[in-house]
Amino acid sequence: MAKTAPSEAEPTWDLIELLFFAYRDFVSDPDHVLEALQFGRAHHRVLHFVNRNPGIKVADLLDILRITKQSLGRVLKQLLDQGYITQREGPRDRRQRLLYVTPKGQALAMRLARLQTDRIGRALADLEPGAHEAAHRFLAALIDPEARAGVLKLIAQADRASRADD
Amino acid sequence: MAKTAPSEAEPTWDLIELLFFAYRDFVSDPDHVLEALQFGRAHHRVLHFVNRNPGIKVADLLDILRITKQSLGRVLKQLLDQGYITQREGPRDRRQRLLYVTPKGQALAMRLARLQTDRIGRALADLEPGAHEAAHRFLAALIDPEARAGVLKLIAQADRASRADD
DNA sequence: AAAATATGTCAACATGGCTGACATAAATTT
DNA sequence: AAATTTATGTCAGCCATGTTGACATATTTT
């Protein structure tokens, strides 16, 4: 009498709610730092993906964030004006404005990533070996199938790009 | 030469970014349904936790959502007016307005939970046995330590409450 | 030369956070 | 019984960040 019916009748309440609570706390550490700088989560996202993908095109950033160029423009302008991000003309296509973090921008991006990494590290420290890979597979499997390959490629490519700077 | 330095020098880019993309897609299914009803994510959260915790006090709902009563009031009023949620006087303390979903509210809450459950189910179907438990442990471990016990208790209690209705 | 593309900008609007002030009813304390 | 505290609601306004639609400019492609 444990299972109510075939084909998984009962919603997966635990994971639904844990995703809510985990994500809430996961973004809270950066939020506090950003607040002191008069920035919000939107700035964080932009700074993060520019830091991870130096020279990214505006159009590609819009694809990743899935927001309109007007929404992006607002926060991007502030990051540019305050010297966290710079633009350079595309070498081949001079219409493009390729985005790069400045040293100041990189420092902030890394500081925020460090906070989230610390939280993840504390979480994994409590768990079995292989927990990192298990979490990776679960989260990747939650992504829309059409988007999944692109996301995984983006992550892998960004890793190569940043290691090339060492 | 694989690891750059001791004490985990490199940020956990993969999980940081996968949390962003996974959460984005995880909430997208309900978002589409809600849009047709002129509701937003805020309505979903309220409806979800009232459905899962019938008779919850307004104050407790505010604690869970971590928003102000003014923000809650706005969306709660719409859910009340449109017959998704009802209030009853607290039996002991008549100042309290205990919240319950109506049949209509339960139907919507379950429909949204079903969408998220389906996504989780498809994800877990691709993974090893035990992936559910691994995901549960990882997400729970991401929660602030001070909040973690309370969250796990909430989830377990709500499970008991809903099974009592069967 | 014309059309398409990459980007930026102006204006207006919606959602859902927030603060502060104040109101009411009921419970609790003195 | 009176005073205080608690649970909740409400009004008004502000802010961040999403949206649509229209239009401008520079550059590339056809």
Coordinates of N, CA and C in Angstrom, one line a residue, chain A residues 67-159:
Chain A
I67 N 16.4 37.3 -22.2 CA 15.7 38.6 -21.9 C 15.8 39.4 -23.2
T68 N 15.1 40.5 -23.2 CA 15.1 41.4 -24.3 C 16.4 42.3 -24.3
K69 N 16.7 42.9 -25.4 CA 17.9 43.7 -25.4 C 17.7 45.0 -24.6
Q70 N 16.4 45.4 -24.5 CA 16.2 46.6 -23.6 C 16.5 46.3 -22.2
S71 N 16.0 45.1 -21.7 CA 16.3 44.7 -20.3 C 17.8 44.6 -20.1
L72 N 18.5 44.0 -21.1 CA 19.9 43.8 -20.9 C 20.6 45.2 -21.0
G73 N 20.1 46.0 -21.9 CA 20.8 47.3 -22.1 C 20.8 48.1 -20.8
R74 N 19.8 48.1 -20.0 CA 19.7 48.8 -18.8 C 20.8 48.5 -17.8
V75 N 21.0 47.2 -17.5 CA 22.0 46.8 -16.6 C 23.4 46.8 -17.2
L76 N 23.5 46.5 -18.5 CA 24.8 46.5 -19.1 C 25.4 47.9 -19.1
K77 N 24.5 48.9 -19.4 CA 25.0 50.3 -19.4 C 25.6 50.7 -18.0
Q78 N 25.0 50.2 -17.0 CA 25.5 50.5 -15.6 C 26.9 49.8 -15.4
L79 N 27.0 48.6 -15.9 CA 28.2 47.9 -15.7 C 29.3 48.5 -16.5
L80 N 29.0 49.0 -17.7 CA 30.0 49.7 -18.6 C 30.4 51.0 -17.9
D81 N 29.4 51.8 -17.5 CA 29.7 53.1 -17.0 C 30.5 53.0 -15.7
Q82 N 30.3 52.0 -15.0 CA 31.1 51.9 -13.7 C 32.3 51.0 -13.8
G83 N 32.7 50.7 -15.1 CA 34.0 50.1 -15.3 C 34.1 48.6 -14.9
Y84 N 33.0 47.9 -15.0 CA 33.1 46.4 -14.7 C 33.2 45.6 -16.0
I85 N 32.8 46.2 -17.1 CA 32.7 45.6 -18.4 C 33.2 46.6 -19.4
T86 N 33.9 46.1 -20.4 CA 34.2 46.9 -21.6 C 33.7 46.3 -22.9
Q87 N 33.6 47.1 -23.9 CA 33.2 46.6 -25.2 C 34.4 46.8 -26.2
R88 N 34.5 45.9 -27.1 CA 35.5 46.1 -28.2 C 34.8 45.7 -29.5
E89 N 35.1 46.4 -30.6 CA 34.6 46.1 -31.9 C 34.9 44.7 -32.3
G90 N 34.0 44.0 -32.9 CA 34.3 42.7 -33.5 C 35.4 42.9 -34.6
P91 N 36.4 42.0 -34.6 CA 37.5 42.1 -35.5 C 37.1 41.9 -37.0
R92 N 36.2 40.9 -37.1 CA 35.7 40.6 -38.5 C 34.5 41.5 -38.8
D93 N 33.6 41.5 -37.9 CA 32.3 42.2 -38.1 C 32.3 43.4 -37.2
R94 N 32.5 44.6 -37.7 CA 32.6 45.8 -36.9 C 31.3 46.3 -36.3
R95 N 30.2 45.6 -36.6 CA 28.9 46.0 -36.0 C 28.9 45.4 -34.6
Q96 N 29.6 44.3 -34.4 CA 29.5 43.7 -33.1 C 30.2 44.4 -32.0
R97 N 29.7 44.4 -30.8 CA 30.3 45.0 -29.6 C 30.7 43.8 -28.7
L98 N 31.8 43.3 -28.8 CA 32.2 42.1 -28.0 C 32.5 42.6 -26.5
L99 N 32.0 41.8 -25.6 CA 32.0 42.2 -24.2 C 33.1 41.4 -23.4
Y100 N 33.8 42.2 -22.6 CA 34.9 41.7 -21.8 C 34.7 42.2 -20.3
V101 N 35.1 41.5 -19.4 CA 35.2 42.1 -18.0 C 36.5 42.8 -17.9
T102 N 36.5 43.9 -17.1 CA 37.7 44.6 -16.7 C 38.3 43.8 -15.5
P103 N 39.5 44.2 -15.1 CA 40.0 43.6 -13.9 C 39.1 43.8 -12.7
K104 N 38.5 45.0 -12.6 CA 37.5 45.2 -11.6 C 36.3 44.3 -11.7
G105 N 35.9 44.1 -12.9 CA 34.7 43.3 -13.2 C 35.0 41.8 -12.9
Q106 N 36.3 41.4 -13.2 CA 36.6 40.0 -12.9 C 36.7 39.8 -11.4
A107 N 37.2 40.8 -10.7 CA 37.4 40.6 -9.3 C 36.0 40.4 -8.7
L108 N 35.0 41.2 -9.1 CA 33.7 41.1 -8.5 C 33.1 39.7 -8.9
A109 N 33.2 39.4 -10.2 CA 32.6 38.1 -10.7 C 33.2 36.9 -9.9
M110 N 34.5 37.0 -9.7 CA 35.2 35.9 -8.9 C 34.8 35.9 -7.5
R111 N 34.6 37.0 -6.9 CA 34.1 37.1 -5.5 C 32.8 36.5 -5.4
L112 N 31.9 36.7 -6.3 CA 30.5 36.2 -6.2 C 30.5 34.7 -6.5
A113 N 31.4 34.3 -7.4 CA 31.5 32.9 -7.7 C 32.1 32.1 -6.5
R114 N 33.0 32.8 -5.9 CA 33.6 32.2 -4.7 C 32.5 31.9 -3.6
L115 N 31.6 32.8 -3.4 CA 30.6 32.6 -2.4 C 29.7 31.4 -2.7
Q116 N 29.4 31.3 -4.0 CA 28.5 30.2 -4.4 C 29.3 28.9 -4.4
T117 N 30.6 28.9 -4.7 CA 31.4 27.8 -4.7 C 31.6 27.3 -3.3
D118 N 31.7 28.2 -2.4 CA 31.9 27.8 -1.0 C 30.6 27.1 -0.5
R119 N 29.5 27.6 -0.8 CA 28.2 26.9 -0.4 C 28.2 25.5 -1.0
I120 N 28.5 25.4 -2.3 CA 28.4 24.1 -2.9 C 29.5 23.2 -2.3
G121 N 30.6 23.8 -2.0 CA 31.7 23.0 -1.3 C 31.3 22.4 0.0
R122 N 30.6 23.3 0.8 CA 30.1 22.8 2.1 C 29.1 21.7 1.9
A123 N 28.2 21.9 0.9 CA 27.2 20.9 0.7 C 27.8 19.6 0.3
L124 N 28.8 19.6 -0.6 CA 29.4 18.4 -1.1 C 30.2 17.7 0.0
A125 N 30.8 18.5 0.9 CA 31.6 17.9 1.9 C 30.8 17.0 2.8
D126 N 29.5 17.3 2.9 CA 28.7 16.4 3.8 C 28.2 15.2 3.1
L127 N 28.5 15.1 1.8 CA 27.9 14.0 1.0 C 28.9 13.0 0.5
E128 N 28.4 11.9 -0.1 CA 29.2 10.8 -0.6 C 30.2 11.3 -1.7
P129 N 31.3 10.6 -1.9 CA 32.1 10.9 -3.1 C 31.2 10.6 -4.3
G130 N 31.4 11.4 -5.3 CA 30.6 11.2 -6.5 C 29.3 12.1 -6.4
A131 N 29.1 12.8 -5.3 CA 27.9 13.6 -5.2 C 28.0 14.8 -6.2
H132 N 29.2 15.3 -6.5 CA 29.3 16.3 -7.5 C 28.8 15.9 -8.8
E133 N 29.2 14.7 -9.3 CA 28.8 14.2 -10.6 C 27.3 13.9 -10.6
A134 N 26.8 13.4 -9.5 CA 25.4 13.1 -9.4 C 24.6 14.3 -9.5
A135 N 25.0 15.4 -8.8 CA 24.3 16.7 -8.9 C 24.4 17.2 -10.3
H136 N 25.5 17.1 -10.9 CA 25.7 17.6 -12.3 C 24.7 16.9 -13.2
R137 N 24.7 15.6 -13.1 CA 23.8 14.8 -14.0 C 22.3 15.2 -13.8
F138 N 21.9 15.3 -12.5 CA 20.5 15.6 -12.2 C 20.1 17.0 -12.8
L139 N 21.0 18.0 -12.5 CA 20.6 19.3 -13.0 C 20.6 19.4 -14.5
A140 N 21.6 18.7 -15.1 CA 21.6 18.8 -16.6 C 20.4 18.1 -17.2
A141 N 19.9 17.0 -16.5 CA 18.8 16.3 -17.0 C 17.5 17.1 -16.8
L142 N 17.5 18.1 -16.0 CA 16.3 18.9 -15.8 C 16.1 20.0 -16.9
I143 N 17.2 20.3 -17.6 CA 17.2 21.3 -18.6 C 16.4 20.7 -19.8
D144 N 15.7 21.6 -20.5 CA 14.9 21.3 -21.7 C 15.9 20.5 -22.7
P145 N 15.4 19.4 -23.2 CA 16.3 18.6 -24.0 C 16.8 19.3 -25.2
E146 N 16.1 20.2 -25.8 CA 16.6 21.0 -26.9 C 17.7 21.9 -26.5
A147 N 17.7 22.4 -25.3 CA 18.7 23.4 -24.9 C 19.9 22.7 -24.2
R148 N 19.7 21.4 -23.8 CA 20.7 20.8 -23.0 C 22.1 20.7 -23.6
A149 N 22.2 20.2 -24.8 CA 23.5 20.1 -25.5 C 24.2 21.4 -25.6
G150 N 23.4 22.5 -25.9 CA 24.0 23.8 -26.0 C 24.6 24.3 -24.7
V151 N 23.8 24.0 -23.7 CA 24.3 24.5 -22.3 C 25.5 23.8 -21.9
L152 N 25.5 22.5 -22.1 CA 26.7 21.7 -21.7 C 28.0 22.1 -22.5
K153 N 27.7 22.4 -23.8 CA 28.8 22.9 -24.6 C 29.3 24.2 -24.2
L154 N 28.4 25.1 -23.8 CA 28.7 26.4 -23.3 C 29.6 26.3 -22.1
I155 N 29.2 25.4 -21.2 CA 30.0 25.3 -19.9 C 31.4 24.7 -20.2
A156 N 31.4 23.8 -21.1 CA 32.7 23.2 -21.4 C 33.6 24.2 -22.2
Q157 N 33.0 24.9 -23.1 CA 33.8 25.9 -23.8 C 34.4 27.0 -22.9
A158 N 33.5 27.4 -22.0 CA 34.0 28.5 -21.1 C 35.1 28.0 -20.3
D159 N 35.1 26.8 -19.9 CA 36.2 26.2 -19.1 C 37.5 26.3 -19.9

